[in-house]
Every structure is written in C-alpha cells, then in structure tokens.
Amino acid sequence: MNTVVIGVGNEYRRDDGVGPAVARALASLGVHAEISDGDPVRLMELWEGTEVVVIVDAVRCTPAVPGRWHRTTLPHTLPAASTHGFGVPEAVELADALDRRPAHLVVYAVEITDTGFGTGLSPAVAAAVAPLTAAIRAELSLPLPL
C-alpha cells in the first residue's frame, strides 16, 4: 500500500506546528511522512501517485479542547476551520476538479488554542502528539478501507 502522511502547519506559530510534529514522529518510526504549509497545489504534489493519504492539521473549534483530535474521511466536512487561509478543503476541491484526488484520504484535525508567534506547542497539544502518532501508525497497519 503506497501511503504518505502529510503534517500541515507552521512550526513558528506555536500550536499550528502540531501537524509537522506528528509527521516527524511518524517519520522516525519509518512511515513516509512529509511536511506542508497547506498550499493546495503543494498538497496535491505531495500526494501525487499515492493511494492512501493521511493529513494532520491544526483546527480551531469553539469551544476548543486543545489537544483533542477528530478523524474524518473526506468528502465529509471538517469539524471546523483550518488555521490556514487556503488549505486541505480547498486542496480536495481542486483535486476533485482535476481528477487528482487520492483513492483514500483521511484527515486528523487537532484542536488548538495558541497560534501566536514562536516555536513549541502548548502543553495540551504537545501531550496529544504521542497518542495521535500511535493511532495513525496503528491505522496504517490495517487493511483498506481506512
């Protein structure tokens, strides 16, 4: 099974770096993982030719429970707005229009609270990285469909 995990986010905007943090953790376990700023064209380039795509992105919810994550398969709607002006939903719409959408697309959206300037995740979001990494790793070992 040809898979890629894409961690979306900006590591210099505190909790917005949760996607890259999970991608790095999975890469250290031998999983093919990439990091993206969320640009729709770059996302499509990263998943080009890949059968299974797992995206990890920060999401703002009201009320927020920082560190809680939501799993969805698209085309279902995401639980709230991404922290990026254009991002995963737009990439999926564009990929659909261009017939470049992967066969299996899973999104993990992690609730965040702090997107101020600086590095490092808030304690609640940082605490979610290890269990989310384990959940994704376990899911990738299951047979399709995800």
mmCIF file of C-alpha atoms in Angstrom:
data_model
loop_
_atom_site.group_PDB
_atom_site.id
_atom_site.type_symbol
_atom_site.label_atom_id
_atom_site.label_comp_id
_atom_site.label_asym_id
_atom_site.label_seq_id
_atom_site.Cartn_x
_atom_site.Cartn_y
_atom_site.Cartn_z
ATOM 1 C CA MET A 1 0.000 0.000 0.000
ATOM 2 C CA ASN A 2 1.508 3.308 -1.123
ATOM 3 C CA THR A 3 0.909 5.817 1.706
ATOM 4 C CA VAL A 4 2.003 9.257 2.818
ATOM 5 C CA VAL A 5 1.267 11.192 5.975
ATOM 6 C CA ILE A 6 1.304 14.960 5.475
ATOM 7 C CA GLY A 7 1.721 17.181 8.509
ATOM 8 C CA VAL A 8 0.254 20.584 7.678
ATOM 9 C CA GLY A 9 1.228 23.649 9.650
ATOM 10 C CA ASN A 10 3.634 26.391 10.569
ATOM 11 C CA GLU A 11 6.085 25.461 13.304
ATOM 12 C CA TYR A 12 6.709 29.156 14.021
ATOM 13 C CA ARG A 13 3.069 29.704 15.050
ATOM 14 C CA ARG A 14 3.031 27.606 18.238
ATOM 15 C CA ASP A 15 0.171 25.034 18.153
ATOM 16 C CA ASP A 16 -0.108 25.313 14.371
ATOM 17 C CA GLY A 17 3.026 23.145 14.344
ATOM 18 C CA VAL A 18 1.167 20.050 15.561
ATOM 19 C CA GLY A 19 0.891 18.582 12.043
ATOM 20 C CA PRO A 20 4.644 18.775 11.416
ATOM 21 C CA ALA A 21 5.326 17.416 14.928
ATOM 22 C CA VAL A 22 3.213 14.313 14.244
ATOM 23 C CA ALA A 23 4.762 13.899 10.772
ATOM 24 C CA ARG A 24 8.272 13.979 12.264
ATOM 25 C CA ALA A 25 7.301 11.465 14.949
ATOM 26 C CA LEU A 26 5.879 9.092 12.316
ATOM 27 C CA ALA A 27 8.926 9.541 10.068
ATOM 28 C CA SER A 28 11.133 8.497 12.984
ATOM 29 C CA LEU A 29 9.137 5.224 13.033
ATOM 30 C CA GLY A 30 9.776 4.610 9.329
ATOM 31 C CA VAL A 31 6.479 5.960 7.989
ATOM 32 C CA HIS A 32 6.671 8.004 4.776
ATOM 33 C CA ALA A 33 5.797 11.467 6.067
ATOM 34 C CA GLU A 34 6.049 14.963 4.603
ATOM 35 C CA ILE A 35 5.516 18.489 5.922
ATOM 36 C CA SER A 36 3.484 21.140 4.118
ATOM 37 C CA ASP A 37 2.364 24.697 4.688
ATOM 38 C CA GLY A 38 -1.086 23.694 3.434
ATOM 39 C CA ASP A 39 -0.930 25.259 -0.015
ATOM 40 C CA PRO A 40 -3.428 23.256 -2.128
ATOM 41 C CA VAL A 41 -1.068 22.781 -5.085
ATOM 42 C CA ARG A 42 1.787 21.649 -2.842
ATOM 43 C CA LEU A 43 -0.535 19.208 -1.050
ATOM 44 C CA MET A 44 -1.550 17.701 -4.388
ATOM 45 C CA GLU A 45 2.120 17.414 -5.380
ATOM 46 C CA LEU A 46 2.908 15.583 -2.133
ATOM 47 C CA TRP A 47 0.110 13.049 -2.582
ATOM 48 C CA GLU A 48 0.630 12.578 -6.335
ATOM 49 C CA GLY A 49 0.656 8.872 -7.175
ATOM 50 C CA THR A 50 -0.182 7.860 -3.604
ATOM 51 C CA GLU A 51 -3.050 5.509 -2.843
ATOM 52 C CA VAL A 52 -3.558 6.404 0.842
ATOM 53 C CA VAL A 53 -3.076 9.917 2.248
ATOM 54 C CA VAL A 54 -3.337 10.874 5.906
ATOM 55 C CA ILE A 55 -3.306 14.586 6.673
ATOM 56 C CA VAL A 56 -2.706 16.002 10.155
ATOM 57 C CA ASP A 57 -3.664 19.640 10.591
ATOM 58 C CA ALA A 58 -4.461 22.100 13.347
ATOM 59 C CA VAL A 59 -8.058 23.245 13.641
ATOM 60 C CA ARG A 60 -9.850 25.932 15.607
ATOM 61 C CA CYS A 61 -13.081 24.957 17.317
ATOM 62 C CA THR A 62 -15.441 26.829 19.592
ATOM 63 C CA PRO A 63 -15.368 25.872 22.345
ATOM 64 C CA ALA A 64 -11.930 24.328 21.941
ATOM 65 C CA VAL A 65 -10.473 21.402 23.826
ATOM 66 C CA PRO A 66 -6.791 21.824 22.965
ATOM 67 C CA GLY A 67 -5.202 18.513 22.058
ATOM 68 C CA ARG A 68 -8.436 16.707 21.194
ATOM 69 C CA TRP A 69 -8.383 15.336 17.683
ATOM 70 C CA HIS A 70 -11.049 14.478 15.149
ATOM 71 C CA ARG A 71 -10.726 11.860 12.412
ATOM 72 C CA THR A 72 -12.671 12.141 9.211
ATOM 73 C CA THR A 73 -12.560 10.784 5.724
ATOM 74 C CA LEU A 74 -13.360 13.244 3.021
ATOM 75 C CA PRO A 75 -15.688 14.289 1.350
ATOM 76 C CA HIS A 76 -17.230 14.705 4.822
ATOM 77 C CA THR A 77 -16.841 18.178 6.222
ATOM 78 C CA LEU A 78 -14.021 19.077 8.566
ATOM 79 C CA PRO A 79 -15.065 19.809 12.162
ATOM 80 C CA ALA A 80 -14.124 23.494 11.963
ATOM 81 C CA ALA A 81 -11.987 25.963 10.061
ATOM 82 C CA SER A 82 -8.358 25.181 9.325
ATOM 83 C CA THR A 83 -5.809 27.643 10.636
ATOM 84 C CA HIS A 84 -4.728 28.372 7.050
ATOM 85 C CA GLY A 85 -6.415 30.764 4.600
ATOM 86 C CA PHE A 86 -6.441 28.060 1.949
ATOM 87 C CA GLY A 87 -5.683 24.514 2.860
ATOM 88 C CA VAL A 88 -6.971 20.984 2.993
ATOM 89 C CA PRO A 89 -10.626 21.577 1.979
ATOM 90 C CA GLU A 90 -9.554 23.705 -0.980
ATOM 91 C CA ALA A 91 -6.909 21.164 -1.983
ATOM 92 C CA VAL A 92 -9.539 18.416 -2.012
ATOM 93 C CA GLU A 93 -11.938 20.522 -4.091
ATOM 94 C CA LEU A 94 -9.186 21.350 -6.563
ATOM 95 C CA ALA A 95 -8.010 17.720 -6.699
ATOM 96 C CA ASP A 96 -11.591 16.600 -7.389
ATOM 97 C CA ALA A 97 -11.903 19.107 -10.234
ATOM 98 C CA LEU A 98 -8.570 17.982 -11.707
ATOM 99 C CA ASP A 99 -9.201 14.262 -11.077
ATOM 100 C CA ARG A 100 -6.112 14.130 -8.822
ATOM 101 C CA ARG A 101 -7.700 13.116 -5.541
ATOM 102 C CA PRO A 102 -6.158 10.097 -3.800
ATOM 103 C CA ALA A 103 -8.272 6.939 -3.521
ATOM 104 C CA HIS A 104 -8.244 7.072 0.308
ATOM 105 C CA LEU A 105 -7.951 10.379 2.171
ATOM 106 C CA VAL A 106 -8.077 10.613 5.964
ATOM 107 C CA VAL A 107 -7.801 13.863 7.913
ATOM 108 C CA TYR A 108 -6.878 14.180 11.564
ATOM 109 C CA ALA A 109 -7.766 17.661 12.792
ATOM 110 C CA VAL A 110 -6.204 18.599 16.142
ATOM 111 C CA GLU A 111 -7.898 21.275 18.218
ATOM 112 C CA ILE A 112 -5.525 24.074 19.151
ATOM 113 C CA THR A 113 -5.563 27.298 21.091
ATOM 114 C CA ASP A 114 -2.294 29.217 20.619
ATOM 115 C CA THR A 115 -1.201 30.410 17.169
ATOM 116 C CA GLY A 116 0.968 33.254 18.382
ATOM 117 C CA PHE A 117 4.471 33.757 17.066
ATOM 118 C CA GLY A 118 7.053 31.373 18.448
ATOM 119 C CA THR A 119 8.033 27.736 18.474
ATOM 120 C CA GLY A 120 6.808 24.944 20.700
ATOM 121 C CA LEU A 121 3.378 23.503 21.263
ATOM 122 C CA SER A 122 1.184 24.330 24.239
ATOM 123 C CA PRO A 123 1.255 21.573 26.888
ATOM 124 C CA ALA A 124 -2.171 20.142 25.965
ATOM 125 C CA VAL A 125 -1.383 19.982 22.248
ATOM 126 C CA ALA A 126 2.127 18.611 22.888
ATOM 127 C CA ALA A 127 0.592 15.859 25.033
ATOM 128 C CA ALA A 128 -1.581 14.800 22.073
ATOM 129 C CA VAL A 129 1.363 14.159 19.717
ATOM 130 C CA ALA A 130 2.387 10.719 21.039
ATOM 131 C CA PRO A 131 -1.105 9.174 21.251
ATOM 132 C CA LEU A 132 -2.092 10.607 17.858
ATOM 133 C CA THR A 133 1.137 9.274 16.335
ATOM 134 C CA ALA A 134 0.331 5.830 17.763
ATOM 135 C CA ALA A 135 -3.261 5.968 16.476
ATOM 136 C CA ILE A 136 -2.151 6.865 12.950
ATOM 137 C CA ARG A 137 0.585 4.225 12.979
ATOM 138 C CA ALA A 138 -1.960 1.610 14.060
ATOM 139 C CA GLU A 139 -4.453 2.727 11.415
ATOM 140 C CA LEU A 140 -1.837 2.484 8.674
ATOM 141 C CA SER A 141 -1.270 -1.170 9.587
ATOM 142 C CA LEU A 142 -4.944 -2.012 8.956
ATOM 143 C CA PRO A 143 -6.251 -3.245 5.604
ATOM 144 C CA LEU A 144 -8.174 -0.817 3.386
ATOM 145 C CA PRO A 145 -10.556 0.960 3.608
ATOM 146 C CA LEU A 146 -9.291 3.400 6.199
#
